[in-house]
mmCIF file of C-alpha atoms in Angstrom:
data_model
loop_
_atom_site.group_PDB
_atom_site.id
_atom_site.type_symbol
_atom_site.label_atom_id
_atom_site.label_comp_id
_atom_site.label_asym_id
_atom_site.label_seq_id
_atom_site.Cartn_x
_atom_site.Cartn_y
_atom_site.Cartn_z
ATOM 1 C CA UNK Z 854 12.014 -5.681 11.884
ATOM 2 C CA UNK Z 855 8.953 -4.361 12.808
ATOM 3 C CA UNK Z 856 6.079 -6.405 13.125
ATOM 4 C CA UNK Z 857 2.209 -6.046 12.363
ATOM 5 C CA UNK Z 858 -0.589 -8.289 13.131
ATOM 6 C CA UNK Z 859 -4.122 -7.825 12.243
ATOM 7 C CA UNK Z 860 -7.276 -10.008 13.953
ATOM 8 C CA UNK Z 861 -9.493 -11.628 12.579
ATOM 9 C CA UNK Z 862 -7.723 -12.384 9.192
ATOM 10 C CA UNK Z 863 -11.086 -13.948 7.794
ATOM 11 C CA UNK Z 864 -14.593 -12.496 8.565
ATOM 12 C CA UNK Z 865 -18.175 -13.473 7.416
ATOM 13 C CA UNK Z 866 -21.051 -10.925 8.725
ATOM 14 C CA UNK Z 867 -24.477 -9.712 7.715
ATOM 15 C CA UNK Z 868 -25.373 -6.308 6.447
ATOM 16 C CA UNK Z 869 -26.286 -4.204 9.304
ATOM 17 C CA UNK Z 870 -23.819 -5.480 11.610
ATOM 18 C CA UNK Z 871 -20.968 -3.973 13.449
ATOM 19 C CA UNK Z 872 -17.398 -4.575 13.248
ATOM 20 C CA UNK Z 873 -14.199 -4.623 14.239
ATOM 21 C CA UNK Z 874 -10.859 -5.118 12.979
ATOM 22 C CA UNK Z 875 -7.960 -4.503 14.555
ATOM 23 C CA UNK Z 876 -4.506 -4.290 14.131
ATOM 24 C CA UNK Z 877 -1.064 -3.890 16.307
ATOM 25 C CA UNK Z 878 2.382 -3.183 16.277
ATOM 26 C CA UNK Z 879 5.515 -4.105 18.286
ATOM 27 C CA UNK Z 880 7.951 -1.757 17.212
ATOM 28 C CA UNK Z 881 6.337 1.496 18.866
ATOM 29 C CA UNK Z 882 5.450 3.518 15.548
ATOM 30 C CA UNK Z 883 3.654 6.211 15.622
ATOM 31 C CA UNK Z 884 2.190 6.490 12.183
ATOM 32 C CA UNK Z 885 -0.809 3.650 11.089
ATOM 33 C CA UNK Z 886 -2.765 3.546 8.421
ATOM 34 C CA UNK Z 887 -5.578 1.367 7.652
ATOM 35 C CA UNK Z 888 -6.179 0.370 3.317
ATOM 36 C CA UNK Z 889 -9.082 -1.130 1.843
ATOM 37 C CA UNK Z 890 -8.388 -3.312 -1.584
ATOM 38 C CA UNK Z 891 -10.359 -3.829 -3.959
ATOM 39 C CA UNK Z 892 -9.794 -5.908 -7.682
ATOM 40 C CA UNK Z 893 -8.874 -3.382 -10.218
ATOM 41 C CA UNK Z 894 -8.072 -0.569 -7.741
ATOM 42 C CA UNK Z 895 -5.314 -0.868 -6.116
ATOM 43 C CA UNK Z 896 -5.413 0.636 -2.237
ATOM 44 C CA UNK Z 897 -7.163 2.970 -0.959
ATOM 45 C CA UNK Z 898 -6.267 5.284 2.657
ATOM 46 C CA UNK Z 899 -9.324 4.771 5.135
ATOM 47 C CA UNK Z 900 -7.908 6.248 8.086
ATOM 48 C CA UNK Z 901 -4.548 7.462 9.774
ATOM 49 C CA UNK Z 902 -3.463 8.070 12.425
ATOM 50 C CA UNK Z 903 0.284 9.805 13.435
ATOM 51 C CA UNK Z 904 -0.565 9.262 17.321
ATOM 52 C CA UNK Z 905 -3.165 8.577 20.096
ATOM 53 C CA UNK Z 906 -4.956 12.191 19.390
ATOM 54 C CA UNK Z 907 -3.940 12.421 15.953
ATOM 55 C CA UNK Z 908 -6.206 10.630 13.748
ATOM 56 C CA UNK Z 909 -7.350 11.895 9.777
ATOM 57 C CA UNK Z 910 -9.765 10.828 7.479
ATOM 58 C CA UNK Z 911 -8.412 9.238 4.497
ATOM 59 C CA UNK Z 912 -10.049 9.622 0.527
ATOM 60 C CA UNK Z 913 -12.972 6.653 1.308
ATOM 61 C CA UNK Z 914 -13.751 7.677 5.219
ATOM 62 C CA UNK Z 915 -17.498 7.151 5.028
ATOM 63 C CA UNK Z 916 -18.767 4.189 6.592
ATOM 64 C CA UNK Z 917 -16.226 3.923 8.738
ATOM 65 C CA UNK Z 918 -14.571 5.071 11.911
ATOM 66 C CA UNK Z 919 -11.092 4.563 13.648
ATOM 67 C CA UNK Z 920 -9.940 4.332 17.314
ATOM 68 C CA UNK Z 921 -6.402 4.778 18.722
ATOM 69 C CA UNK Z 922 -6.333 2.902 22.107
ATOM 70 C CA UNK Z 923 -2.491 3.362 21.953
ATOM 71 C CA UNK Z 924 0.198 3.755 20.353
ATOM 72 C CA UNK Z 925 1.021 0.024 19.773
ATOM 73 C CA UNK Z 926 -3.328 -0.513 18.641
ATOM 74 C CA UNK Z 927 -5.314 1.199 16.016
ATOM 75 C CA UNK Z 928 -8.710 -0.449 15.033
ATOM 76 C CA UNK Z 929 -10.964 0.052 12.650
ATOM 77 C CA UNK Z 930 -15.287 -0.195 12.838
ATOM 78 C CA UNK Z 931 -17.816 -0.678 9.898
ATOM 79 C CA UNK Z 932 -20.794 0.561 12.168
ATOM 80 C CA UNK Z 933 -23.174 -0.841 9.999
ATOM 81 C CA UNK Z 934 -21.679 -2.957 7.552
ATOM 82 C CA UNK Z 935 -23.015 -3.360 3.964
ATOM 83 C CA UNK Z 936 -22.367 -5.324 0.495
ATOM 84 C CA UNK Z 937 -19.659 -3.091 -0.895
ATOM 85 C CA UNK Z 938 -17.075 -3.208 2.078
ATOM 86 C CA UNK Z 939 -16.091 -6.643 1.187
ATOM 87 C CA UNK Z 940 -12.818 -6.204 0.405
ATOM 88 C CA UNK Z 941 -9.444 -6.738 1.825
ATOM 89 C CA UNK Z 942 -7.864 -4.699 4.774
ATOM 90 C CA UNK Z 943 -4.640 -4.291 5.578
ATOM 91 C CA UNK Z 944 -2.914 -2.027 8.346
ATOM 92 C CA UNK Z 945 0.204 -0.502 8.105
ATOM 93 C CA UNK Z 946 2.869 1.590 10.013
ATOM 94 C CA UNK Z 947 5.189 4.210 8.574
ATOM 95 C CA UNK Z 948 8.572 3.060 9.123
ATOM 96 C CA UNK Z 949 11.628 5.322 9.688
ATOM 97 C CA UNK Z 950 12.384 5.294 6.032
ATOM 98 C CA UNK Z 951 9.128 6.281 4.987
ATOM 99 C CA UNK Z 952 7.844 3.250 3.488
ATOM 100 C CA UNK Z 953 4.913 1.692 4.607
ATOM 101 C CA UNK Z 954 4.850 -2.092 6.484
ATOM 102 C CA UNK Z 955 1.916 -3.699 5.879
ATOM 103 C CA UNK Z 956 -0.170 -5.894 8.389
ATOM 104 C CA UNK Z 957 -1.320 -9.437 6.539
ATOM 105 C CA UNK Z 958 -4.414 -8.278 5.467
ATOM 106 C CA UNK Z 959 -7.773 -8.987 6.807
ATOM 107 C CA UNK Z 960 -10.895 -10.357 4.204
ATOM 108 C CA UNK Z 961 -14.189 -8.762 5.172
ATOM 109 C CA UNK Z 962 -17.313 -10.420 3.208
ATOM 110 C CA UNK Z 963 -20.610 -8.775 3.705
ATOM 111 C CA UNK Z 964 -23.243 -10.545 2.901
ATOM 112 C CA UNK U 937 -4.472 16.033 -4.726
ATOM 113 C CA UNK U 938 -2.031 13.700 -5.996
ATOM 114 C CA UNK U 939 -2.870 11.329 -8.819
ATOM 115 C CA UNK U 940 -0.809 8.395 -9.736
ATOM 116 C CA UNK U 941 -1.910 6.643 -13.245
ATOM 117 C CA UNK U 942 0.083 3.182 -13.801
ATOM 118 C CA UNK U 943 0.506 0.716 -16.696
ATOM 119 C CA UNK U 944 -0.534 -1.578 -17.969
ATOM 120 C CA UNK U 945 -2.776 -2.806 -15.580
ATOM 121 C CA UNK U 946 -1.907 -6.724 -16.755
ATOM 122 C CA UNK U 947 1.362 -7.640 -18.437
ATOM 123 C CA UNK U 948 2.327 -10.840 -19.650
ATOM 124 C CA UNK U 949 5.772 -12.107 -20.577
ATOM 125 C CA UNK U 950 8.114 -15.326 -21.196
ATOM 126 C CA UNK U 951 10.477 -16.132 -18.631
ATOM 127 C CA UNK U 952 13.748 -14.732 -19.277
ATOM 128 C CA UNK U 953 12.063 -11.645 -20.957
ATOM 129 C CA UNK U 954 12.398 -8.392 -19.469
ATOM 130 C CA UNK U 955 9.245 -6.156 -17.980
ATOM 131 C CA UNK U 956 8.637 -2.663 -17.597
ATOM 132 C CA UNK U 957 6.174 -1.118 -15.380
ATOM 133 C CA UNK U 958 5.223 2.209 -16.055
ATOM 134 C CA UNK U 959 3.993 5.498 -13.245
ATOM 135 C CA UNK U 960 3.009 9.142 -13.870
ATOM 136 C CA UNK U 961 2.396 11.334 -10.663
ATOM 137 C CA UNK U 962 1.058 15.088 -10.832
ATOM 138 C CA UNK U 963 2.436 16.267 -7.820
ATOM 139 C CA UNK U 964 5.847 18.316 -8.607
ATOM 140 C CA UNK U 965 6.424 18.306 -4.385
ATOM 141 C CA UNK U 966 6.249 14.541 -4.143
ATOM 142 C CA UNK U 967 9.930 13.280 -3.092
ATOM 143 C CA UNK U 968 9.902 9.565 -2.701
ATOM 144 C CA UNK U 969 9.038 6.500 -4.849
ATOM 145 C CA UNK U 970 8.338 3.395 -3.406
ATOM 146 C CA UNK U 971 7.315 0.095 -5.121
ATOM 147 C CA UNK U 972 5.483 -3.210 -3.630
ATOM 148 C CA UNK U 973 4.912 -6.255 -4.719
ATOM 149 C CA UNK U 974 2.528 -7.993 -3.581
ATOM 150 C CA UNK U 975 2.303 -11.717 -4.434
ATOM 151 C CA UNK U 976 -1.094 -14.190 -4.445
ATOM 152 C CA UNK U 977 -2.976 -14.102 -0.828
ATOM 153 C CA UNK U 978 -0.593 -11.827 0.894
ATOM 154 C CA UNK U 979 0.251 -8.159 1.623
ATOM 155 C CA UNK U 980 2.157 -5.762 -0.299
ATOM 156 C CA UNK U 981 6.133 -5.593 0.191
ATOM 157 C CA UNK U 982 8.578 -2.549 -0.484
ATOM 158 C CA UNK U 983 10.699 -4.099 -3.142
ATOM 159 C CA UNK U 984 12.761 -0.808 -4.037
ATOM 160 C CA UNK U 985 12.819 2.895 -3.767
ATOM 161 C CA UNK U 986 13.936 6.065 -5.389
ATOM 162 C CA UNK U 987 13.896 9.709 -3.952
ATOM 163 C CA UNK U 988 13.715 12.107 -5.696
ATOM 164 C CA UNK U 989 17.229 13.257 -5.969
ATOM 165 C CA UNK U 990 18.091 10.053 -7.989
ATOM 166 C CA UNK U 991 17.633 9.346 -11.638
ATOM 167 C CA UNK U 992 18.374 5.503 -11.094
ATOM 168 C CA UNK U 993 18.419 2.799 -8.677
ATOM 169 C CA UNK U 994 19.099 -0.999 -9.304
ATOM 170 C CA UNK U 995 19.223 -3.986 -7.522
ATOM 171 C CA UNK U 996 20.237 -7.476 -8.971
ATOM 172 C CA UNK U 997 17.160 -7.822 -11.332
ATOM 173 C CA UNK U 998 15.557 -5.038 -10.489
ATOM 174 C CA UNK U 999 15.798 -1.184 -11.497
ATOM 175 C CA UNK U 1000 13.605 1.785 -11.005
ATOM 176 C CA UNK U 1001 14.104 5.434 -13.168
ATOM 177 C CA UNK U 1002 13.094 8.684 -12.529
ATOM 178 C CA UNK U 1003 12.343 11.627 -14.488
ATOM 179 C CA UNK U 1004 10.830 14.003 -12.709
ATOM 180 C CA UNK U 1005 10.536 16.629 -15.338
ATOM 181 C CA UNK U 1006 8.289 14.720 -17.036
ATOM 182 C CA UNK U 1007 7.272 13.803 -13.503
ATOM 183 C CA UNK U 1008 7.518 9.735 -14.499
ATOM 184 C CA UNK U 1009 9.088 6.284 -12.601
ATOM 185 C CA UNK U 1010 9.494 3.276 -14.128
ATOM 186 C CA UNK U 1011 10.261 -0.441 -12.358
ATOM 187 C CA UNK U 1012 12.093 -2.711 -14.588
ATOM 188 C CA UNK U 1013 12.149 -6.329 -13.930
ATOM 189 C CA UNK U 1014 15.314 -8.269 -16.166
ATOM 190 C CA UNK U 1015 15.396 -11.966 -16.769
ATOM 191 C CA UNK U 1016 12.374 -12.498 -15.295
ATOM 192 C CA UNK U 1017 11.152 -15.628 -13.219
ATOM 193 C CA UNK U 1018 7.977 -17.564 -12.838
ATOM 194 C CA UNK U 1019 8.475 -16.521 -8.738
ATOM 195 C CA UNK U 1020 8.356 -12.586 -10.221
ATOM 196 C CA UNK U 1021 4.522 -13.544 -10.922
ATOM 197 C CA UNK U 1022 2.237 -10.852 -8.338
ATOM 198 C CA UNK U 1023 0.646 -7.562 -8.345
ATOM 199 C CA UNK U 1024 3.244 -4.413 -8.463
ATOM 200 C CA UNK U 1025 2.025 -1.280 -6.971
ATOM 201 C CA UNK U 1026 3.754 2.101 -7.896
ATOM 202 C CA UNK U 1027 3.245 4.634 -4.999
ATOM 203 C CA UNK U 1028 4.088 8.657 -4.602
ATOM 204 C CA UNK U 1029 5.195 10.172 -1.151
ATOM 205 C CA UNK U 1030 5.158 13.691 -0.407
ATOM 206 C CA UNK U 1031 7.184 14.209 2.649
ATOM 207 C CA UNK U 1032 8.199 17.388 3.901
ATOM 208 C CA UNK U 1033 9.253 16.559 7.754
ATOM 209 C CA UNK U 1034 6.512 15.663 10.529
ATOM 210 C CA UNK U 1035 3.173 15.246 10.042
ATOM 211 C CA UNK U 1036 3.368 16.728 6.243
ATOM 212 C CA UNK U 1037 3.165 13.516 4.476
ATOM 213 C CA UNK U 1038 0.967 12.395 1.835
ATOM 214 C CA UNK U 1039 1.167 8.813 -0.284
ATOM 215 C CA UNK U 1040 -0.420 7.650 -2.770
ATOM 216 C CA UNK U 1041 -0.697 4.294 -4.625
ATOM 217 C CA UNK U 1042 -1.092 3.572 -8.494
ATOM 218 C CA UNK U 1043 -3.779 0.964 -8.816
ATOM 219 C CA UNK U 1044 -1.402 -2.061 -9.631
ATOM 220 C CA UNK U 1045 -0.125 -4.094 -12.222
ATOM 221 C CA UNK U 1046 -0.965 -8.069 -12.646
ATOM 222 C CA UNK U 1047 2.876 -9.207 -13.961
ATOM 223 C CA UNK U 1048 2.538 -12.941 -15.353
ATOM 224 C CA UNK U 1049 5.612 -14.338 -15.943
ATOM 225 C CA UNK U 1050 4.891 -17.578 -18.109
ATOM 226 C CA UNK U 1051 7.429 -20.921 -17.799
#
């Protein structure tokens, strides 16, 4: 099975401050994803990447920004965070069927 | 773009009752239909599938239709149990080989299943 672990799972920060969340994977996928969710709607594509030079903006890009350090790490940066990015993360790999394998989630609060 | 609409957003039903979660996609190219569950405090799971060149997939409790002329899937849960309680997410894949793949979720549905 492949396996997906995101750091921190629970953050506290300021506005203004930068972040970073980051996820890995054991299995050697080359597709990840990183979802924001929010109460009432559903997930929503931040960022993806399909390898180390291959990353896309997803529908809710702004505010954000992505790094590939390899092909097992893909983390994700709030610059400058603010009130409405708390909200859970998750990261995810595409699996060999298609379907998507989620990381456990992290919960960003902004206060 | 793609655009999945799902409902009802909440259901609510007696154990042993059946429930019926309802998706409509727009895209005519999208090929595969995945749905998570995703219960209190944790991340979403793939619970069942259907491509597109399936009407009907079941199994034990759980079924999922498609009809993609009216370009509709439906998950349906039978006897349900308190344990089926979480948050079901519909989702649309367009996947044509390589990079040319495109998902998209349905905004969820809150299934209560009271004792």
């Amino acid at each position: 099975d492949a396996d997906v672990t995101q750091t921190p799972r629970n953050r506290i920060t300021k506005t203004g401050k930068r972040i970073m969340l980051e996820c890995s994977q054991t299995k050697g996928h080359d597709r990840m994803y990183w979802y924001r969710q929010d109460p009432g709607l559903g997930l929503r594509l931040i960022y993806y990447s399909f390898d180390v030079k291959d990353i896309n903006k997803g529908e809710i890009s702004d505010g954000y920004s992505v790094s590939r350090q390899a092909q097992a790490k893909f983390s994700l940066s709030l610059e400058s965070a603010i009130p409405n990015q708390t909200a859970l993360y998750f990261c995810a790999i595409r699996t060999g069927m298609n379907e998507q394998f989620f990381g456990p989630g992290t919960r960003l609060t902004v206060l | 773009g793609e655009n999945v609409e799902q409902h009802p957003s909440t259901l609510s039903v007696q154990e042993g009752d059946s429930a019926v979660i309802k998706c409509t996609y727009s895209d005519s190219a999208s090929n595969y239909f995945p749905w998570y569950k995703q219960e209190l405090g944790k991340r979403p799971q793939l619970i069942i599938d259907i491509r597109s060149n399936v009407g009907e997939k079941k199994d034990q409790r759980i079924a999922v239709t498609l009809n993609k002329t009216a370009k509709h899937f439906s998950l349906h849960i039978t006897e349900t149990q308190p344990e089926d309680s979480a948050v079901y997410f519909c989702a649309a894949i367009r996947f044509s080989g390589g990079s040319n793949y495109k998902l998209t979720f349905g905004k969820g549905t809150l299934l209560t299943v009271n004792p």
